Short mmCIF file of C-alpha atoms in Angstrom, two decimals:
data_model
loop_
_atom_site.label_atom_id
_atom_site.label_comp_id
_atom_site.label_asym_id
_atom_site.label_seq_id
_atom_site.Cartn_x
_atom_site.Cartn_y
_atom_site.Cartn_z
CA UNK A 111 0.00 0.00 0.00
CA UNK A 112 1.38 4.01 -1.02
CA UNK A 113 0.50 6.37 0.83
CA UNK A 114 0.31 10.41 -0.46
CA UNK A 115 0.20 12.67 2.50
CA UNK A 116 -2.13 15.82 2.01
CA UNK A 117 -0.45 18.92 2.77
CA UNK A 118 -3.21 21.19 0.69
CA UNK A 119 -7.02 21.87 1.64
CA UNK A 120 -7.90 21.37 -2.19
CA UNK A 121 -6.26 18.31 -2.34
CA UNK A 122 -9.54 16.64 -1.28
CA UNK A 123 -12.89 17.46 -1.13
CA UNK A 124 -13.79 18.57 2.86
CA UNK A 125 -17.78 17.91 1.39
CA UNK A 126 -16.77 13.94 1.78
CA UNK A 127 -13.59 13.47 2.59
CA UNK A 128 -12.32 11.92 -0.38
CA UNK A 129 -8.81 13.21 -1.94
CA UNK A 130 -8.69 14.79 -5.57
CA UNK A 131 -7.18 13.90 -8.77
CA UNK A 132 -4.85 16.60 -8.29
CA UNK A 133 -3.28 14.89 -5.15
CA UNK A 134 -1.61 12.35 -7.78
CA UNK A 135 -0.09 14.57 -9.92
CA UNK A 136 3.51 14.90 -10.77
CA UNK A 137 5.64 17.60 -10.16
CA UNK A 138 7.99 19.53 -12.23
CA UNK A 139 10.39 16.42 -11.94
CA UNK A 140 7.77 14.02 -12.93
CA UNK A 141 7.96 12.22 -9.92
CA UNK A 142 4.93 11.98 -7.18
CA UNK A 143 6.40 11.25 -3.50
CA UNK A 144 4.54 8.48 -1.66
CA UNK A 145 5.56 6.04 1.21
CA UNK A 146 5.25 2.58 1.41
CA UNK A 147 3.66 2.14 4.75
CA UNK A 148 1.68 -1.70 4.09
CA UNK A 149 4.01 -2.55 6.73
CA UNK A 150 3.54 0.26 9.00
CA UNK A 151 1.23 0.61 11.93
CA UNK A 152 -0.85 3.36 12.20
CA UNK A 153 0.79 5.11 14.30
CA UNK A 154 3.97 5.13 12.17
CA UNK A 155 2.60 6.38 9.21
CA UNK A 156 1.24 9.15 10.95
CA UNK A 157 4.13 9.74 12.59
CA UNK A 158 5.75 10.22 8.81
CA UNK A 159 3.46 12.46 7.65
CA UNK A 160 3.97 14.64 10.91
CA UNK A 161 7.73 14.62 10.05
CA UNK A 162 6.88 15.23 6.29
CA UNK A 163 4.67 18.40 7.15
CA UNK A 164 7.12 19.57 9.30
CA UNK A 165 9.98 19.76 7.57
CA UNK A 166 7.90 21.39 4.65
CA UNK A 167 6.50 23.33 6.61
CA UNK A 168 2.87 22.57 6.44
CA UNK A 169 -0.19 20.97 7.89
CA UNK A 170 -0.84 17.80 7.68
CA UNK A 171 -4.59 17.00 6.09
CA UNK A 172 -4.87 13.53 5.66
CA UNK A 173 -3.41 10.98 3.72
CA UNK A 174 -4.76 8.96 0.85
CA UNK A 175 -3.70 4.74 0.17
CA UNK A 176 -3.49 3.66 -2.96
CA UNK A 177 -2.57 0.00 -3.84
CA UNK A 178 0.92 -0.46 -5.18
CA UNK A 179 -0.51 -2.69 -8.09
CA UNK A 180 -2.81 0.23 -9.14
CA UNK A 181 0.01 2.02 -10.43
CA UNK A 182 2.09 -0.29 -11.86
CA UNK A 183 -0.82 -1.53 -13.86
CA UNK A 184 -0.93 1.99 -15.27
CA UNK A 185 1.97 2.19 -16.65
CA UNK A 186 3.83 3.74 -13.70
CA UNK A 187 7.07 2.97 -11.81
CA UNK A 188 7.98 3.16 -7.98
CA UNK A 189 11.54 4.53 -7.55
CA UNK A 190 12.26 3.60 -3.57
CA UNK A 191 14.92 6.40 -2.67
CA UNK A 192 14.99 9.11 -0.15
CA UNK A 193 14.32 7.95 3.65
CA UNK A 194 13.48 4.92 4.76
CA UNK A 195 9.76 3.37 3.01
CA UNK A 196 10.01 6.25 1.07
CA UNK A 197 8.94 6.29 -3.21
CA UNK A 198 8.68 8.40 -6.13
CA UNK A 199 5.96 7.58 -8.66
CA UNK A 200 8.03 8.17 -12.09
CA UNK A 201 7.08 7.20 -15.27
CA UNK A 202 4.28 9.41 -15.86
CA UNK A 203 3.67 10.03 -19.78
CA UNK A 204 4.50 13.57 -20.98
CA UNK A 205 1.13 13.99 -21.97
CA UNK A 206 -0.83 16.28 -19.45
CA UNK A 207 -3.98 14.46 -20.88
CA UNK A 208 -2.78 10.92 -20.20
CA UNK A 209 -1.42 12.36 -16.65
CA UNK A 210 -4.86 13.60 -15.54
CA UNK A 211 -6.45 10.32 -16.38
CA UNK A 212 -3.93 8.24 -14.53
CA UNK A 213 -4.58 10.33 -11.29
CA UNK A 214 -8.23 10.00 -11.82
CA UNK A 215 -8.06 6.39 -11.70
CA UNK A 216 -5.62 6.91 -8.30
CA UNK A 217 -8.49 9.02 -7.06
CA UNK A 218 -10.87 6.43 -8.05
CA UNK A 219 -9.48 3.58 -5.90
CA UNK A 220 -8.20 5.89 -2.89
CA UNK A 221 -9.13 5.42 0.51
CA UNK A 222 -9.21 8.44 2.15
CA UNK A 223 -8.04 9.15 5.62
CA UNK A 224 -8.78 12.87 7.06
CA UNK A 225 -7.66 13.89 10.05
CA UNK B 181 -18.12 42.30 -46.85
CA UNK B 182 -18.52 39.19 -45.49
CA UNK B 183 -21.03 36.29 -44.80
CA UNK B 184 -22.14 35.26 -41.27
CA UNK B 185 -22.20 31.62 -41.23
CA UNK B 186 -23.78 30.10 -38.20
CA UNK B 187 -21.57 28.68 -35.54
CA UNK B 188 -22.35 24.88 -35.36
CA UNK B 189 -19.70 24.81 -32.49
CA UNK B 190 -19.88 26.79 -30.15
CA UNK B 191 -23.06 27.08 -27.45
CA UNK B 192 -21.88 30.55 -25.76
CA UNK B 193 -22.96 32.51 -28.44
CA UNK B 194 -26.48 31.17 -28.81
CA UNK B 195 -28.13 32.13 -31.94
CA UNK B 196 -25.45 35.14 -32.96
CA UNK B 197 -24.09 34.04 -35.98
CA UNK B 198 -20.32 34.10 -36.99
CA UNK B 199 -18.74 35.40 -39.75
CA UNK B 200 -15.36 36.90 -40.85
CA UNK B 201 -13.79 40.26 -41.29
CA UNK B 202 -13.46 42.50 -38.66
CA UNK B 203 -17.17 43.49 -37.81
CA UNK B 204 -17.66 39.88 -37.24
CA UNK B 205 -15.03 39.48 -34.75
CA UNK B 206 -16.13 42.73 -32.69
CA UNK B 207 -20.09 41.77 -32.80
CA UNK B 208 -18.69 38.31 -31.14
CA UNK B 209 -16.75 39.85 -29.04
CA UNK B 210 -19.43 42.61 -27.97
CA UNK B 211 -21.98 39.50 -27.71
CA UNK B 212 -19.49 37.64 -25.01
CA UNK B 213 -19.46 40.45 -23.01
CA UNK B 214 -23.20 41.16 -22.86
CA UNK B 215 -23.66 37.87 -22.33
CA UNK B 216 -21.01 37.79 -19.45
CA UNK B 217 -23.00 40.74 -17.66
CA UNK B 218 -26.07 38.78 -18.19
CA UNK B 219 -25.44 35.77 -16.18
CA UNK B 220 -23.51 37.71 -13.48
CA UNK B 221 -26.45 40.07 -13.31
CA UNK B 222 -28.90 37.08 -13.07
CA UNK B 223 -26.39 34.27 -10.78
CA UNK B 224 -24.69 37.14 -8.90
CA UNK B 225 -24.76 35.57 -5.44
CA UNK B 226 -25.14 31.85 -7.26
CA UNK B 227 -22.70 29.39 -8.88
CA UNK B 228 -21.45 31.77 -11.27
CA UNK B 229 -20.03 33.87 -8.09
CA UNK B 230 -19.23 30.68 -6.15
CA UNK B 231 -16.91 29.81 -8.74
CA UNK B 232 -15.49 32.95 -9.41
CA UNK B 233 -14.97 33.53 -5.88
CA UNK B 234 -13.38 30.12 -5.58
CA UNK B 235 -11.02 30.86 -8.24
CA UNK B 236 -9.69 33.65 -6.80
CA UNK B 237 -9.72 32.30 -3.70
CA UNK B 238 -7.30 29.41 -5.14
CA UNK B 239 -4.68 31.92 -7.19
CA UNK B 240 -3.85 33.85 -4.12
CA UNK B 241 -3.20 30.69 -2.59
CA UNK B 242 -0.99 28.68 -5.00
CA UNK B 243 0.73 31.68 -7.03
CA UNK B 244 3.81 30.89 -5.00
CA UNK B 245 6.15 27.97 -6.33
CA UNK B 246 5.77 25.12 -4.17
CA UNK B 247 2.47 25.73 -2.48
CA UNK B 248 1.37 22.06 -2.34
CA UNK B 249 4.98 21.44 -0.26
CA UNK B 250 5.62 19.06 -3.07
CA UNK B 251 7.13 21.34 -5.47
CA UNK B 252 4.15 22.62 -7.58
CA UNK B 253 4.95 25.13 -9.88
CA UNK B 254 2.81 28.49 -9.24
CA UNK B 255 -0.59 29.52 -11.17
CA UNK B 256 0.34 31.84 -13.62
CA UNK B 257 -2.09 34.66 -14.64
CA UNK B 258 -3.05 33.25 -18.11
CA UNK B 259 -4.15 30.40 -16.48
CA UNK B 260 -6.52 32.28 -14.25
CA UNK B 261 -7.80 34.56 -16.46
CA UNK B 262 -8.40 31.22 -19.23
CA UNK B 263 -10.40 29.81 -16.45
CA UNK B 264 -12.52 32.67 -15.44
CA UNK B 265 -13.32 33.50 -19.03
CA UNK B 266 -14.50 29.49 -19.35
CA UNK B 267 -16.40 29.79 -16.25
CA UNK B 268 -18.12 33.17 -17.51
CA UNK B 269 -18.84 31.67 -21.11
CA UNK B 270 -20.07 28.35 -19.28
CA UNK B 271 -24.10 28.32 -20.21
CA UNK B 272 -26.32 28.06 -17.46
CA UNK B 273 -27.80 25.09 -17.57
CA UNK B 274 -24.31 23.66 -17.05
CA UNK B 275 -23.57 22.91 -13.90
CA UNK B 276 -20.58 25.03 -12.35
CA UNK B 277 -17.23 23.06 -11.80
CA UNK B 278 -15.32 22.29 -9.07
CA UNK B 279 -11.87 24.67 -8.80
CA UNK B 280 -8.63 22.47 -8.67
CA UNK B 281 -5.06 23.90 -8.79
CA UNK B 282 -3.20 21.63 -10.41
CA UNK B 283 1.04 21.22 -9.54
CA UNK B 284 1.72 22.51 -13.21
CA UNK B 285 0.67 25.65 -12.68
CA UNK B 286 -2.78 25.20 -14.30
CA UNK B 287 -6.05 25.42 -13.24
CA UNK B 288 -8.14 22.56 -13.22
CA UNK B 289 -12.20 22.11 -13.21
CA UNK B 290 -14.13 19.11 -11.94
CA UNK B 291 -16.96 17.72 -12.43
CA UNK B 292 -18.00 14.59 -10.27
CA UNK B 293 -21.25 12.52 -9.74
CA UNK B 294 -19.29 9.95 -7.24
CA UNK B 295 -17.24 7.15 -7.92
CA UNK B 296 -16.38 6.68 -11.61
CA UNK B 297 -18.48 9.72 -13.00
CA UNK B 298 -15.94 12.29 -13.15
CA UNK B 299 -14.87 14.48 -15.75
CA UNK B 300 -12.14 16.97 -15.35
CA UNK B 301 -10.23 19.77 -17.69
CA UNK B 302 -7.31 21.97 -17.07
CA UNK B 303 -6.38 25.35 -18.21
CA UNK B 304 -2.74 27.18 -19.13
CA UNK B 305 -3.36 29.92 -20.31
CA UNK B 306 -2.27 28.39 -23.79
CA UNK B 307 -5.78 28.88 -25.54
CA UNK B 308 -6.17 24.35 -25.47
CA UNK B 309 -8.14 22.62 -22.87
CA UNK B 310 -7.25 18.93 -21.44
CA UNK B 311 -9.62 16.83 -20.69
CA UNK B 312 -10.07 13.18 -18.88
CA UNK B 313 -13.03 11.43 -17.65
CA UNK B 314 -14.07 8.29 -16.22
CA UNK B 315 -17.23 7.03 -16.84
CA UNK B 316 -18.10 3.52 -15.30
CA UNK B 317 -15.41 1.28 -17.32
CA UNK B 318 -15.09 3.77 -20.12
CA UNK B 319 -11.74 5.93 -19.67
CA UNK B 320 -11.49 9.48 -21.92
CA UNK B 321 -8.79 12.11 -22.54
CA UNK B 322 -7.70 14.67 -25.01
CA UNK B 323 -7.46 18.10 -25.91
CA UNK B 324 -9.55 21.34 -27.40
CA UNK B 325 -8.54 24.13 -28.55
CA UNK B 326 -10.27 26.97 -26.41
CA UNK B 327 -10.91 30.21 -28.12
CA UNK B 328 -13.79 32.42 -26.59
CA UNK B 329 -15.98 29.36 -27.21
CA UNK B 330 -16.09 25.93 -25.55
CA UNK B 331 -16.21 23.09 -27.90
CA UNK B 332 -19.38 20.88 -27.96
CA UNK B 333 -17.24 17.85 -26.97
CA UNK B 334 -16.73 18.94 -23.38
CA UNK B 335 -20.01 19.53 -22.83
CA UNK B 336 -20.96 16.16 -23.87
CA UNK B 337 -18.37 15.04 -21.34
CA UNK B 338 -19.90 17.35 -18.52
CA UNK B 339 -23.61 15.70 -19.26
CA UNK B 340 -21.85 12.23 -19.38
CA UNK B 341 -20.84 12.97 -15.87
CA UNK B 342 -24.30 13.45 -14.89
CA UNK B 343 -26.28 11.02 -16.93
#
């Protein structure tokens, strides 16, 4: 399981609590950062995200889980790099098109967790 | 002098016709803006202003680089003034999107009736709209070009969403 901590207000909908498309999209590097937390408790996870919001100075929202499979199956990659559990989706195609419709399939199968 | 051929693709003008030459162009554009002062007149207070307010509201917040803490590039003017012309020009019987920024710098619009009935477009400020929807099993993307008129395909999309 990948987890994408939410460090924006409009990167999910407050009206349900389910995360946006928008959540999954690259940045200028093409890479999305995630964490690989299937083996995580709880507790830990959150405990990332803190640190992530933190150090970025920001608040952490909420996180969303996708499964790792998801993304491979579209055509993605997982890069592991950075700290520990931590992955870059790369692979994204240079089309902003094909992008959007990835991360609406990632927003499709989400589970959302709000804080 | 020209020939005003009606416009079999685009729905913000209505019934004004389209032609070329000069007079054309400035009786479209004059028509737009009427039209503009119309709906704000009439929704003032409604979606319309929702969504305009919304914008706003989301361009003072991302215009900075990195204001997603993941390295989003910032929402440049063109973008926002692309997406608050669409959302003017947007008919009324239309339902008003949902504002996303997007980490490219453009502004997105969303349009969701729950799980797998979503249909979403960006805007750069680059006169093109992208598009992609899901739609039960059916996935969709592509691009428009977006000149003062929105093409007939994305609002076939945006009823998709809702049928």
């Amino acid at each position: 399981m990948l987890s994408r901590f939410i460090l924006q207000t409009n990167h999910y909908r407050s009206s349900n609590n389910t995360v946006r498309y928008n959540a999954f999209l690259p940045n200028n590097n093409g890479e999305t950062s995630v964490y690989q937390t299937s083996e995580l408790s709880d507790d830990q996870v959150w405990d990332i995200g803190r640190g992530i919001a933190s150090s970025r100075e920001k608040i952490l929202y909420g996180r969303a889980n996708v499964p790792s499979t998801e993304v491979t199956t579209n055509g993605l990659q997982l890069d592991y790099c950075g700290p520990r559990w931590h992955a870059n989706i790369i692979g994204w195609p240079a089309e902003k098109e094909a992008q959007r419709e990835i991360a609406l399939v990632l927003q499709d199968v989400a589970e959302t967790f709000i804080l | 002098m020209s020939t005003p051929v009606a416009c079999t693709d685009c729905f913000n003008t209505g019934g004004i016709t389209k032609g070329f030459g000069g007079d054309s162009k400035r009786l479209v554009v004059i028509y737009g803006e009427t039209i503009k002062r119309l709906k704000a007149s009439e929704t003032l207070g409604g979606a319309l202003s929702y969504a305009i307010d919304s914008l706003i509201e989301i361009y003072n917040d991302c215009k900075r680089p990195d204001w997603d803490g993941y390295g989003a590039l910032p929402i440049s003017v063109d973008a926002f003034a692309e997406a608050r012309e669409f959302l003017y020009i947007l008919p009324a019987n239309i339902p008003m999107p949902e504002i996303v920024p997007e980490p490219s710098g453009d502004i997105g619009m969303e349009w969701s009736a729950g799980k797998r009935r979503t249909f979403i477009l960006s805007l750069s400020g680059e006169k093109e709209i992208i598009y992609a929807g899901l739609f039960g099993l059916n996935r969709i993307r592509g691009r428009e070009n977006f000149s003062h008129s929105i093409p007939h395909n994305i609002f076939e999309n945006i009823r998709r969403t809702y049928s």
